[in-house]
Coordinates of C-alpha atoms in Angstrom, one line a residue:
X66 CA -9.5 -19.9 -8.1
X67 CA -9.4 -16.7 -6.0
X68 CA -6.2 -14.9 -6.5
X69 CA -2.6 -15.0 -7.2
X70 CA 0.2 -13.1 -5.4
X71 CA 2.3 -11.0 -6.3
X72 CA -0.9 -9.5 -7.6
X73 CA 0.8 -6.4 -9.4
X74 CA 1.6 -6.5 -12.9
X75 CA 5.4 -6.5 -12.4
X76 CA 7.7 -8.6 -10.3
X77 CA 11.5 -8.3 -9.6
X78 CA 13.8 -10.7 -11.7
X79 CA 14.8 -12.3 -8.4
X80 CA 11.2 -13.2 -7.4
X81 CA 11.4 -15.9 -4.7
X82 CA 7.8 -17.0 -4.1
X83 CA 4.3 -16.6 -5.2
X84 CA 1.0 -17.7 -3.7
X85 CA -2.1 -19.2 -5.2
X86 CA -5.4 -19.1 -3.3
X87 CA -8.1 -21.4 -4.3
X88 CA -11.8 -21.1 -3.7
X89 CA -12.0 -24.5 -2.2
X90 CA -9.6 -27.1 -0.7
X91 CA -7.5 -28.7 -3.3
X92 CA -6.7 -32.4 -3.4
X93 CA -3.7 -33.9 -5.1
X94 CA -0.5 -32.1 -6.3
X95 CA -0.7 -28.8 -8.1
X96 CA 2.8 -28.1 -9.2
X97 CA 2.8 -30.5 -12.2
X98 CA -0.3 -28.5 -13.4
X99 CA 1.7 -25.3 -13.2
X100 CA 3.8 -23.5 -15.9
X101 CA 5.5 -20.3 -16.4
X102 CA 5.4 -19.3 -20.2
X103 CA 7.3 -16.8 -22.3
X104 CA 5.5 -14.6 -24.8
X105 CA 6.3 -17.3 -27.5
X106 CA 4.2 -19.9 -25.5
X107 CA 7.3 -21.9 -24.5
X108 CA 7.6 -23.0 -20.8
X109 CA 10.4 -21.8 -18.6
X110 CA 12.6 -24.8 -17.7
X111 CA 12.3 -26.0 -14.1
X112 CA 11.3 -22.8 -12.5
X113 CA 9.9 -24.2 -9.4
X114 CA 11.1 -25.9 -6.3
X115 CA 9.6 -29.2 -6.3
X116 CA 7.9 -28.8 -2.9
X117 CA 4.4 -27.8 -2.3
X118 CA 3.8 -25.7 0.9
X119 CA -0.1 -25.6 1.8
X120 CA -1.9 -23.5 4.3
X121 CA -3.7 -25.3 7.1
X122 CA -7.0 -24.7 5.2
X123 CA -5.6 -26.5 2.2
X124 CA -6.7 -23.5 0.0
X125 CA -3.4 -21.5 -0.2
X126 CA -0.4 -22.9 -2.0
X127 CA 3.1 -21.3 -1.6
X128 CA 5.2 -22.0 -4.7
X129 CA 8.9 -21.3 -4.3
X130 CA 11.0 -20.4 -7.2
X131 CA 14.1 -22.6 -7.4
X132 CA 16.2 -20.8 -4.9
X133 CA 19.3 -22.1 -6.7
X134 CA 18.4 -20.2 -9.7
X135 CA 17.4 -17.1 -8.0
X136 CA 20.5 -16.5 -6.0
X137 CA 23.8 -15.9 -7.9
X138 CA 26.8 -18.0 -7.6
X139 CA 25.1 -21.3 -7.3
X140 CA 25.5 -24.4 -9.6
X141 CA 21.7 -24.5 -10.7
X142 CA 22.0 -20.9 -11.8
X143 CA 25.3 -21.3 -13.6
X144 CA 24.0 -24.4 -15.5
X145 CA 20.3 -23.5 -16.2
X146 CA 20.6 -19.8 -16.0
X147 CA 18.3 -17.3 -13.9
X148 CA 14.5 -18.1 -14.1
X149 CA 13.3 -14.6 -14.7
X150 CA 15.3 -11.8 -16.8
X151 CA 14.6 -8.1 -16.5
X152 CA 12.3 -7.1 -19.5
X153 CA 10.6 -10.5 -20.1
X154 CA 7.0 -11.0 -20.0
X155 CA 5.8 -14.3 -18.3
X156 CA 2.4 -16.0 -17.8
X157 CA 1.6 -18.4 -15.0
X158 CA -0.8 -21.1 -16.3
X159 CA -2.8 -23.8 -14.5
X160 CA -3.9 -26.7 -16.5
X161 CA -2.8 -24.7 -19.6
X162 CA -5.2 -21.8 -18.6
X163 CA -3.6 -18.4 -17.9
X164 CA -4.2 -17.3 -14.3
X165 CA -1.7 -14.4 -14.0
X166 CA 0.7 -12.2 -16.2
X167 CA 3.8 -10.3 -15.0
X168 CA 6.3 -7.9 -16.6
X169 CA 9.6 -8.8 -15.1
X170 CA 11.6 -5.8 -13.8
X171 CA 15.1 -5.4 -12.3
X172 CA 16.3 -7.4 -9.3
X173 CA 15.3 -6.1 -5.8
X174 CA 18.3 -6.4 -3.6
X175 CA 17.1 -4.5 -0.5
X176 CA 14.4 -5.1 2.1
X177 CA 11.5 -3.0 3.2
X178 CA 12.4 0.5 4.9
X179 CA 9.8 1.2 7.4
X180 CA 11.0 4.7 8.0
X181 CA 9.9 5.4 4.5
X182 CA 6.2 4.4 5.0
X183 CA 3.4 7.1 5.1
X184 CA 0.6 6.9 7.3
X185 CA -2.8 8.4 6.7
X186 CA -4.7 10.5 9.1
X187 CA -7.3 8.8 11.4
X188 CA -9.7 10.5 13.9
X189 CA -10.4 9.5 17.6
X190 CA -13.9 8.1 18.2
X191 CA -14.0 6.6 14.7
X192 CA -13.2 3.2 13.1
X193 CA -11.5 5.0 10.2
X194 CA -9.0 2.8 8.4
X195 CA -5.4 3.5 8.9
X196 CA -3.8 3.3 5.3
X197 CA -0.1 2.8 5.2
X198 CA 1.8 3.3 1.9
X199 CA 4.8 0.9 2.0
X200 CA 8.0 1.8 0.1
X201 CA 7.8 -1.4 -1.9
X202 CA 5.6 -4.5 -2.2
X203 CA 5.8 -7.0 0.7
X204 CA 5.1 -10.7 0.9
X205 CA 1.5 -11.2 0.1
X206 CA 0.8 -13.5 3.1
X207 CA 2.3 -11.2 5.7
X208 CA -0.4 -8.6 6.3
X209 CA -0.4 -9.7 10.0
X210 CA 3.4 -9.2 10.4
X211 CA 2.4 -5.6 10.7
X212 CA 0.5 -4.6 13.8
X213 CA -0.7 -1.6 15.9
X214 CA 0.2 -1.1 19.6
X215 CA -1.9 1.0 21.7
X216 CA -0.7 3.7 24.3
X217 CA -0.4 0.9 26.7
X218 CA 1.5 -1.3 24.5
X219 CA -1.4 -3.7 23.7
X220 CA -2.0 -4.9 20.3
X221 CA -5.0 -3.3 18.6
X222 CA -7.5 -5.8 17.4
X223 CA -8.8 -5.2 13.7
X224 CA -8.7 -6.4 10.2
X225 CA -5.4 -5.9 8.2
X226 CA -5.4 -6.1 4.5
X227 CA -2.8 -5.8 1.6
X228 CA -3.9 -3.8 -1.4
X229 CA -2.5 -2.2 -4.6
X230 CA -0.3 -5.1 -5.5
X231 CA 0.7 -5.5 -1.8
X232 CA 2.2 -2.0 -1.7
X233 CA -0.5 -0.7 0.6
X234 CA -1.5 -2.0 4.2
X235 CA -4.9 -1.1 5.6
X236 CA -6.0 -1.5 9.2
X237 CA -9.4 -1.1 10.3
X238 CA -9.7 -1.4 14.1
X239 CA -12.8 -3.4 15.6
X240 CA -13.3 -0.6 18.2
X241 CA -13.0 3.1 17.8
X242 CA -9.6 4.7 17.9
X243 CA -9.0 6.6 21.2
X244 CA -6.8 9.8 21.4
X245 CA -3.2 9.0 22.2
X246 CA 0.1 7.7 21.2
X247 CA 0.2 4.5 19.1
X248 CA 2.9 2.6 17.4
X249 CA 2.9 0.7 14.0
X250 CA 5.1 -2.3 14.4
X251 CA 6.6 -4.4 11.6
X252 CA 8.2 -7.7 12.5
X253 CA 11.8 -8.2 11.7
X254 CA 11.0 -11.4 9.7
X255 CA 8.7 -9.3 7.4
X256 CA 9.9 -9.9 3.7
X257 CA 9.3 -8.7 0.2
X258 CA 8.6 -11.0 -2.7
X259 CA 12.3 -11.4 -3.3
X260 CA 12.9 -12.7 0.1
X261 CA 14.6 -9.5 1.5
X262 CA 13.8 -8.8 5.0
X263 CA 13.9 -5.6 7.2
X264 CA 17.5 -4.7 7.3
X265 CA 18.6 -7.7 5.6
X266 CA 19.2 -9.1 2.0
X267 CA 18.3 -12.4 0.5
X268 CA 21.4 -12.3 -1.6
X269 CA 24.3 -12.6 0.9
X270 CA 27.6 -14.6 0.9
X271 CA 27.3 -18.0 2.4
X272 CA 29.8 -17.3 4.9
X273 CA 28.4 -14.0 6.1
X274 CA 27.2 -14.0 9.6
X275 CA 23.4 -14.1 10.0
X276 CA 21.8 -10.5 10.4
X277 CA 20.2 -9.9 13.6
X278 CA 16.3 -9.8 13.1
X279 CA 14.8 -6.6 14.8
X280 CA 11.3 -5.1 14.8
X281 CA 10.9 -1.6 13.3
X282 CA 8.2 1.0 14.4
X283 CA 6.5 4.1 13.4
X284 CA 5.0 6.3 16.3
X285 CA 1.9 8.1 15.6
X286 CA -0.6 10.2 17.5
X287 CA -4.4 10.0 17.3
X288 CA -5.9 13.2 18.0
X289 CA -9.4 14.7 17.6
X290 CA -8.8 15.5 14.1
X291 CA -5.7 13.7 12.7
X292 CA -2.8 11.5 13.2
X293 CA 0.9 12.5 12.6
X294 CA 3.6 9.8 12.2
X295 CA 7.4 9.8 12.6
X296 CA 9.8 7.0 12.7
X297 CA 11.6 5.7 15.9
X298 CA 13.0 2.6 17.2
X299 CA 10.8 -0.1 18.7

């Protein structure tokens, strides 16, 4: 196995999904082999939705926490209770072997706020990585939901990575930066691990109108020595 996301040591009590990336393609069902354990070693009851979502490569498994127990006011939560509770410590196991541990924190009820992100400096004529410090962790498989547009509005090609518990986005261009005005753009469908989107929340009333999805952007200038960033609408 390669990694588990969220990779940080703490997750919100309303965690919606996690990812397990394996070194090789996996054959056969994996969910029956997984468990979430309390510190006393007892398994949490029915924590996962009984559906396996695999990447085309067959190496990355998306595991959904049972949404009926994550969202308040639903029958499954009322009868079985929430899956995770603030202050708990839980361990994810595969075939009874620990593969990741988390401390459970308070629920996260608001989505990422792009205007609060901080951009590092980059120099023209360099392939220096642009490092973006996010206001919170985002979904671990959504590094490419953030992109850079060049002064002509074209997407800049490069490698995007999530680091530091998915709280830092790093982008290294394939060709050197050129001086000019750029935009960092986040897709409106970008989510955090609790399923909150840009400008929207996972925890909404069933009869509430669907929130309109809108991309968000930060403008920044690449000059000869540094880049300066300021928020603006896409």
